[in-house]
Amino acid sequence: MDQDTAAAMARPSARDRLLDAADELFSRDGIARTSVDQVLHHAHVAPGTLYAHFGGKDGLIAAALHRRLDRWEQVWQEAVDAAATPAEKLLALFDAVSAYRDRYTPGRGCAFLATGTELPDLDHPVHAVIEAESTLLVTRLNQLAETVTTEDPAALAGNVLLVYDGAMAGLQRGRTPDPLGHGKTLARCLIRNAIETEKARVCRAGL
């Protein structure tokens, strides 16, 4: 196999190049400010290729966001699997964001919330993906919180989610040196408090 053939085989497909370009440009410049022509130029593909794969800009936006969700779910699960204790598994949410930002396009904050803000029409195809991401957050955090405490795990999961949302907003503002680190510290305090509250209840019940 010659070098040109090997390089061609290693190069991402036109579809992947379009998704990569959309992810980068939409995250950096916003959806409204990014034209189809800019995406095509960045991806080095012809207009017909975009329309053949995605039907237009709206389809490309939805597909790029869906791929981001799939990647995010995988990276988060990897962080959960790597954590040693139930509490650390719940805190792995913050580590997963850092890991995702190192591996893929960082973005200015939460790409799902940002997309929903730019495209408020609930009939737009992206809203199914945004809802799926919200469901993933709530479901997985509740499951992880249930392994930490039986003392209202839903409330603990909700509080951790609130801190997470604040950390993501901090990333977008860009004024806090380490919003993810601060968020993880706050979430750790919430988890510790939940565990101590449960222990106190058990002690009282045993008296």
PDB file of C-alpha atoms in Angstrom:
ATOM      1  CA  MET A   1       0.000   0.000   0.000  1.00  0.00           C
ATOM      2  CA  ASP A   2       1.488   3.334  -1.059  1.00  0.00           C
ATOM      3  CA  GLN A   3       1.499   6.437   1.133  1.00  0.00           C
ATOM      4  CA  ASP A   4      -1.273   8.195  -0.794  1.00  0.00           C
ATOM      5  CA  THR A   5      -3.596   5.215  -0.425  1.00  0.00           C
ATOM      6  CA  ALA A   6      -2.812   4.893   3.286  1.00  0.00           C
ATOM      7  CA  ALA A   7      -3.444   8.602   3.840  1.00  0.00           C
ATOM      8  CA  ALA A   8      -6.765   8.418   2.003  1.00  0.00           C
ATOM      9  CA  MET A   9      -7.874   5.440   4.105  1.00  0.00           C
ATOM     10  CA  ALA A  10      -6.882   7.196   7.336  1.00  0.00           C
ATOM     11  CA  ARG A  11      -8.698  10.404   6.443  1.00  0.00           C
ATOM     12  CA  PRO A  12     -12.137  10.793   8.061  1.00  0.00           C
ATOM     13  CA  SER A  13     -15.129  10.300   5.779  1.00  0.00           C
ATOM     14  CA  ALA A  14     -16.890  13.315   4.289  1.00  0.00           C
ATOM     15  CA  ARG A  15     -19.748  12.761   6.759  1.00  0.00           C
ATOM     16  CA  ASP A  16     -17.393  12.760   9.727  1.00  0.00           C
ATOM     17  CA  ARG A  17     -15.589  15.826   8.427  1.00  0.00           C
ATOM     18  CA  LEU A  18     -18.899  17.665   8.219  1.00  0.00           C
ATOM     19  CA  LEU A  19     -19.782  16.638  11.769  1.00  0.00           C
ATOM     20  CA  ASP A  20     -16.338  17.663  13.008  1.00  0.00           C
ATOM     21  CA  ALA A  21     -16.590  21.027  11.280  1.00  0.00           C
ATOM     22  CA  ALA A  22     -20.103  21.639  12.586  1.00  0.00           C
ATOM     23  CA  ASP A  23     -19.122  20.698  16.131  1.00  0.00           C
ATOM     24  CA  GLU A  24     -16.116  23.009  16.093  1.00  0.00           C
ATOM     25  CA  LEU A  25     -17.730  25.998  14.395  1.00  0.00           C
ATOM     26  CA  PHE A  26     -21.077  25.842  16.179  1.00  0.00           C
ATOM     27  CA  SER A  27     -19.303  25.550  19.545  1.00  0.00           C
ATOM     28  CA  ARG A  28     -16.878  28.352  18.800  1.00  0.00           C
ATOM     29  CA  ASP A  29     -18.976  30.844  16.876  1.00  0.00           C
ATOM     30  CA  GLY A  30     -22.577  29.840  17.535  1.00  0.00           C
ATOM     31  CA  ILE A  31     -25.115  28.280  15.196  1.00  0.00           C
ATOM     32  CA  ALA A  32     -26.676  31.454  13.797  1.00  0.00           C
ATOM     33  CA  ARG A  33     -23.289  33.004  12.966  1.00  0.00           C
ATOM     34  CA  THR A  34     -22.043  29.866  11.206  1.00  0.00           C
ATOM     35  CA  SER A  35     -23.188  29.533   7.610  1.00  0.00           C
ATOM     36  CA  VAL A  36     -23.428  26.352   5.614  1.00  0.00           C
ATOM     37  CA  ASP A  37     -20.694  27.673   3.336  1.00  0.00           C
ATOM     38  CA  GLN A  38     -18.346  28.026   6.316  1.00  0.00           C
ATOM     39  CA  VAL A  39     -19.002  24.433   7.359  1.00  0.00           C
ATOM     40  CA  LEU A  40     -18.441  23.194   3.810  1.00  0.00           C
ATOM     41  CA  HIS A  41     -15.193  25.141   3.511  1.00  0.00           C
ATOM     42  CA  HIS A  42     -13.944  23.879   6.866  1.00  0.00           C
ATOM     43  CA  ALA A  43     -14.838  20.272   6.037  1.00  0.00           C
ATOM     44  CA  HIS A  44     -13.558  20.451   2.443  1.00  0.00           C
ATOM     45  CA  VAL A  45     -16.696  18.888   0.986  1.00  0.00           C
ATOM     46  CA  ALA A  46     -19.168  19.846  -1.737  1.00  0.00           C
ATOM     47  CA  PRO A  47     -22.663  21.172  -0.934  1.00  0.00           C
ATOM     48  CA  GLY A  48     -24.320  18.074  -2.373  1.00  0.00           C
ATOM     49  CA  THR A  49     -22.541  15.902   0.175  1.00  0.00           C
ATOM     50  CA  LEU A  50     -24.011  17.822   3.089  1.00  0.00           C
ATOM     51  CA  TYR A  51     -27.534  17.672   1.696  1.00  0.00           C
ATOM     52  CA  ALA A  52     -27.183  13.997   0.814  1.00  0.00           C
ATOM     53  CA  HIS A  53     -26.176  13.080   4.361  1.00  0.00           C
ATOM     54  CA  PHE A  54     -28.185  15.535   6.449  1.00  0.00           C
ATOM     55  CA  GLY A  55     -30.777  17.214   4.237  1.00  0.00           C
ATOM     56  CA  GLY A  56     -29.614  20.687   5.225  1.00  0.00           C
ATOM     57  CA  LYS A  57     -28.283  22.756   8.094  1.00  0.00           C
ATOM     58  CA  ASP A  58     -30.974  21.722  10.589  1.00  0.00           C
ATOM     59  CA  GLY A  59     -30.246  18.044  10.014  1.00  0.00           C
ATOM     60  CA  LEU A  60     -26.530  18.676  10.398  1.00  0.00           C
ATOM     61  CA  ILE A  61     -27.074  20.526  13.681  1.00  0.00           C
ATOM     62  CA  ALA A  62     -29.147  17.666  15.071  1.00  0.00           C
ATOM     63  CA  ALA A  63     -26.688  15.003  13.897  1.00  0.00           C
ATOM     64  CA  ALA A  64     -23.691  16.842  15.367  1.00  0.00           C
ATOM     65  CA  LEU A  65     -25.469  17.261  18.681  1.00  0.00           C
ATOM     66  CA  HIS A  66     -26.536  13.606  18.689  1.00  0.00           C
ATOM     67  CA  ARG A  67     -22.943  12.504  18.114  1.00  0.00           C
ATOM     68  CA  ARG A  68     -21.864  14.769  20.967  1.00  0.00           C
ATOM     69  CA  LEU A  69     -24.435  13.118  23.226  1.00  0.00           C
ATOM     70  CA  ASP A  70     -23.191   9.634  22.314  1.00  0.00           C
ATOM     71  CA  ARG A  71     -19.601  10.661  23.013  1.00  0.00           C
ATOM     72  CA  TRP A  72     -20.536  12.416  26.234  1.00  0.00           C
ATOM     73  CA  GLU A  73     -22.444   9.391  27.525  1.00  0.00           C
ATOM     74  CA  GLN A  74     -19.457   7.153  26.820  1.00  0.00           C
ATOM     75  CA  VAL A  75     -16.885   9.482  28.405  1.00  0.00           C
ATOM     76  CA  TRP A  76     -19.051   9.930  31.493  1.00  0.00           C
ATOM     77  CA  GLN A  77     -19.519   6.163  31.841  1.00  0.00           C
ATOM     78  CA  GLU A  78     -15.770   5.657  31.571  1.00  0.00           C
ATOM     79  CA  ALA A  79     -15.246   8.159  34.401  1.00  0.00           C
ATOM     80  CA  VAL A  80     -17.864   6.410  36.527  1.00  0.00           C
ATOM     81  CA  ASP A  81     -16.278   3.016  35.891  1.00  0.00           C
ATOM     82  CA  ALA A  82     -12.840   4.364  36.857  1.00  0.00           C
ATOM     83  CA  ALA A  83     -14.048   5.772  40.198  1.00  0.00           C
ATOM     84  CA  ALA A  84     -13.441   3.621  43.269  1.00  0.00           C
ATOM     85  CA  THR A  85     -16.319   4.478  45.624  1.00  0.00           C
ATOM     86  CA  PRO A  86     -20.028   5.310  45.254  1.00  0.00           C
ATOM     87  CA  ALA A  87     -19.336   8.916  46.243  1.00  0.00           C
ATOM     88  CA  GLU A  88     -16.532   9.239  43.693  1.00  0.00           C
ATOM     89  CA  LYS A  89     -18.740   7.698  41.021  1.00  0.00           C
ATOM     90  CA  LEU A  90     -21.306  10.417  41.658  1.00  0.00           C
ATOM     91  CA  LEU A  91     -18.586  13.058  41.500  1.00  0.00           C
ATOM     92  CA  ALA A  92     -17.250  11.552  38.263  1.00  0.00           C
ATOM     93  CA  LEU A  93     -19.638  13.845  36.391  1.00  0.00           C
ATOM     94  CA  PHE A  94     -17.169  16.711  36.838  1.00  0.00           C
ATOM     95  CA  ASP A  95     -14.157  14.605  35.867  1.00  0.00           C
ATOM     96  CA  ALA A  96     -16.032  13.484  32.759  1.00  0.00           C
ATOM     97  CA  VAL A  97     -16.493  17.063  31.564  1.00  0.00           C
ATOM     98  CA  SER A  98     -12.747  17.661  31.822  1.00  0.00           C
ATOM     99  CA  ALA A  99     -12.034  14.386  30.021  1.00  0.00           C
ATOM    100  CA  TYR A 100     -14.489  15.253  27.256  1.00  0.00           C
ATOM    101  CA  ARG A 101     -13.003  18.702  26.792  1.00  0.00           C
ATOM    102  CA  ASP A 102      -9.520  17.171  26.511  1.00  0.00           C
ATOM    103  CA  ARG A 103     -10.639  14.557  23.984  1.00  0.00           C
ATOM    104  CA  TYR A 104     -13.120  16.475  21.842  1.00  0.00           C
ATOM    105  CA  THR A 105     -14.203  20.030  20.976  1.00  0.00           C
ATOM    106  CA  PRO A 106     -14.347  21.890  24.327  1.00  0.00           C
ATOM    107  CA  GLY A 107     -17.160  24.354  23.607  1.00  0.00           C
ATOM    108  CA  ARG A 108     -17.994  27.455  25.618  1.00  0.00           C
ATOM    109  CA  GLY A 109     -20.175  25.687  28.180  1.00  0.00           C
ATOM    110  CA  CYS A 110     -23.022  23.210  27.803  1.00  0.00           C
ATOM    111  CA  ALA A 111     -23.561  22.686  24.077  1.00  0.00           C
ATOM    112  CA  PHE A 112     -27.043  21.285  24.692  1.00  0.00           C
ATOM    113  CA  LEU A 113     -28.296  24.294  26.629  1.00  0.00           C
ATOM    114  CA  ALA A 114     -26.575  26.671  24.226  1.00  0.00           C
ATOM    115  CA  THR A 115     -28.248  24.989  21.266  1.00  0.00           C
ATOM    116  CA  GLY A 116     -31.631  25.127  22.951  1.00  0.00           C
ATOM    117  CA  THR A 117     -31.153  28.837  23.552  1.00  0.00           C
ATOM    118  CA  GLU A 118     -30.237  29.507  19.925  1.00  0.00           C
ATOM    119  CA  LEU A 119     -33.019  27.293  18.585  1.00  0.00           C
ATOM    120  CA  PRO A 120     -36.020  27.744  20.903  1.00  0.00           C
ATOM    121  CA  ASP A 121     -38.554  26.265  18.447  1.00  0.00           C
ATOM    122  CA  LEU A 122     -39.637  23.020  20.139  1.00  0.00           C
ATOM    123  CA  ASP A 123     -40.405  21.483  16.753  1.00  0.00           C
ATOM    124  CA  HIS A 124     -36.761  21.704  15.720  1.00  0.00           C
ATOM    125  CA  PRO A 125     -35.132  18.226  15.599  1.00  0.00           C
ATOM    126  CA  VAL A 126     -32.424  19.228  18.091  1.00  0.00           C
ATOM    127  CA  HIS A 127     -34.909  19.330  20.950  1.00  0.00           C
ATOM    128  CA  ALA A 128     -35.264  15.560  20.987  1.00  0.00           C
ATOM    129  CA  VAL A 129     -31.491  15.349  21.531  1.00  0.00           C
ATOM    130  CA  ILE A 130     -31.557  18.064  24.214  1.00  0.00           C
ATOM    131  CA  GLU A 131     -34.321  16.198  26.039  1.00  0.00           C
ATOM    132  CA  ALA A 132     -32.355  12.952  25.778  1.00  0.00           C
ATOM    133  CA  GLU A 133     -29.322  14.631  27.362  1.00  0.00           C
ATOM    134  CA  SER A 134     -31.456  15.992  30.215  1.00  0.00           C
ATOM    135  CA  THR A 135     -32.953  12.541  30.763  1.00  0.00           C
ATOM    136  CA  LEU A 136     -29.484  10.988  30.832  1.00  0.00           C
ATOM    137  CA  LEU A 137     -28.300  13.479  33.453  1.00  0.00           C
ATOM    138  CA  VAL A 138     -31.296  13.018  35.737  1.00  0.00           C
ATOM    139  CA  THR A 139     -31.506   9.238  35.373  1.00  0.00           C
ATOM    140  CA  ARG A 140     -27.825   8.479  35.856  1.00  0.00           C
ATOM    141  CA  LEU A 141     -27.371  10.928  38.731  1.00  0.00           C
ATOM    142  CA  ASN A 142     -30.372   9.437  40.517  1.00  0.00           C
ATOM    143  CA  GLN A 143     -29.019   5.927  40.042  1.00  0.00           C
ATOM    144  CA  LEU A 144     -25.607   6.926  41.374  1.00  0.00           C
ATOM    145  CA  ALA A 145     -27.082   8.870  44.295  1.00  0.00           C
ATOM    146  CA  GLU A 146     -29.052   5.778  45.338  1.00  0.00           C
ATOM    147  CA  THR A 147     -25.759   3.951  45.899  1.00  0.00           C
ATOM    148  CA  VAL A 148     -24.521   6.775  48.142  1.00  0.00           C
ATOM    149  CA  THR A 149     -27.484   7.271  50.464  1.00  0.00           C
ATOM    150  CA  THR A 150     -31.045   6.153  51.099  1.00  0.00           C
ATOM    151  CA  GLU A 151     -31.753   9.530  52.719  1.00  0.00           C
ATOM    152  CA  ASP A 152     -33.589  11.175  49.799  1.00  0.00           C
ATOM    153  CA  PRO A 153     -31.174  10.284  46.981  1.00  0.00           C
ATOM    154  CA  ALA A 154     -33.320  12.215  44.486  1.00  0.00           C
ATOM    155  CA  ALA A 155     -32.678  15.422  46.428  1.00  0.00           C
ATOM    156  CA  LEU A 156     -28.930  14.713  46.454  1.00  0.00           C
ATOM    157  CA  ALA A 157     -28.948  14.021  42.721  1.00  0.00           C
ATOM    158  CA  GLY A 158     -30.881  17.229  42.100  1.00  0.00           C
ATOM    159  CA  ASN A 159     -28.425  19.267  44.149  1.00  0.00           C
ATOM    160  CA  VAL A 160     -25.443  17.777  42.328  1.00  0.00           C
ATOM    161  CA  LEU A 161     -27.134  18.566  39.015  1.00  0.00           C
ATOM    162  CA  LEU A 162     -27.690  22.155  40.136  1.00  0.00           C
ATOM    163  CA  VAL A 163     -23.997  22.504  41.001  1.00  0.00           C
ATOM    164  CA  TYR A 164     -23.079  20.949  37.652  1.00  0.00           C
ATOM    165  CA  ASP A 165     -25.261  23.431  35.789  1.00  0.00           C
ATOM    166  CA  GLY A 166     -23.553  26.243  37.687  1.00  0.00           C
ATOM    167  CA  ALA A 167     -20.114  24.905  36.808  1.00  0.00           C
ATOM    168  CA  MET A 168     -21.053  24.718  33.136  1.00  0.00           C
ATOM    169  CA  ALA A 169     -22.295  28.306  33.275  1.00  0.00           C
ATOM    170  CA  GLY A 170     -18.984  29.234  34.891  1.00  0.00           C
ATOM    171  CA  LEU A 171     -17.157  27.748  31.916  1.00  0.00           C
ATOM    172  CA  GLN A 172     -19.204  29.907  29.597  1.00  0.00           C
ATOM    173  CA  ARG A 173     -18.591  33.069  31.586  1.00  0.00           C
ATOM    174  CA  GLY A 174     -14.868  32.332  31.662  1.00  0.00           C
ATOM    175  CA  ARG A 175     -14.251  34.333  34.823  1.00  0.00           C
ATOM    176  CA  THR A 176     -13.764  31.563  37.387  1.00  0.00           C
ATOM    177  CA  PRO A 177     -10.307  29.950  37.215  1.00  0.00           C
ATOM    178  CA  ASP A 178     -11.581  26.378  37.712  1.00  0.00           C
ATOM    179  CA  PRO A 179     -15.385  26.123  37.709  1.00  0.00           C
ATOM    180  CA  LEU A 180     -15.333  22.336  37.372  1.00  0.00           C
ATOM    181  CA  GLY A 181     -12.964  21.992  40.310  1.00  0.00           C
ATOM    182  CA  HIS A 182     -15.069  24.334  42.431  1.00  0.00           C
ATOM    183  CA  GLY A 183     -18.195  22.473  41.396  1.00  0.00           C
ATOM    184  CA  LYS A 184     -16.704  19.131  42.347  1.00  0.00           C
ATOM    185  CA  THR A 185     -15.700  20.496  45.767  1.00  0.00           C
ATOM    186  CA  LEU A 186     -19.216  21.801  46.413  1.00  0.00           C
ATOM    187  CA  ALA A 187     -20.761  18.534  45.253  1.00  0.00           C
ATOM    188  CA  ARG A 188     -18.421  16.595  47.552  1.00  0.00           C
ATOM    189  CA  CYS A 189     -19.708  18.660  50.487  1.00  0.00           C
ATOM    190  CA  LEU A 190     -23.286  17.854  49.521  1.00  0.00           C
ATOM    191  CA  ILE A 191     -22.495  14.156  49.336  1.00  0.00           C
ATOM    192  CA  ARG A 192     -20.682  14.199  52.666  1.00  0.00           C
ATOM    193  CA  ASN A 193     -23.618  15.949  54.277  1.00  0.00           C
ATOM    194  CA  ALA A 194     -26.057  13.394  52.868  1.00  0.00           C
ATOM    195  CA  ILE A 195     -23.959  10.502  54.186  1.00  0.00           C
ATOM    196  CA  GLU A 196     -23.596  12.061  57.620  1.00  0.00           C
ATOM    197  CA  THR A 197     -27.321  12.789  57.787  1.00  0.00           C
ATOM    198  CA  GLU A 198     -28.104   9.169  57.014  1.00  0.00           C
ATOM    199  CA  LYS A 199     -25.622   7.939  59.629  1.00  0.00           C
ATOM    200  CA  ALA A 200     -27.186  10.207  62.240  1.00  0.00           C
ATOM    201  CA  ARG A 201     -30.648   8.875  61.403  1.00  0.00           C
ATOM    202  CA  VAL A 202     -29.446   5.278  61.717  1.00  0.00           C
ATOM    203  CA  CYS A 203     -27.840   6.059  65.075  1.00  0.00           C
ATOM    204  CA  ARG A 204     -31.031   7.665  66.366  1.00  0.00           C
ATOM    205  CA  ALA A 205     -33.071   4.691  65.171  1.00  0.00           C
ATOM    206  CA  GLY A 206     -30.732   2.323  66.999  1.00  0.00           C
ATOM    207  CA  LEU A 207     -31.085   4.080  70.362  1.00  0.00           C
TER     208      LEU A 207
END
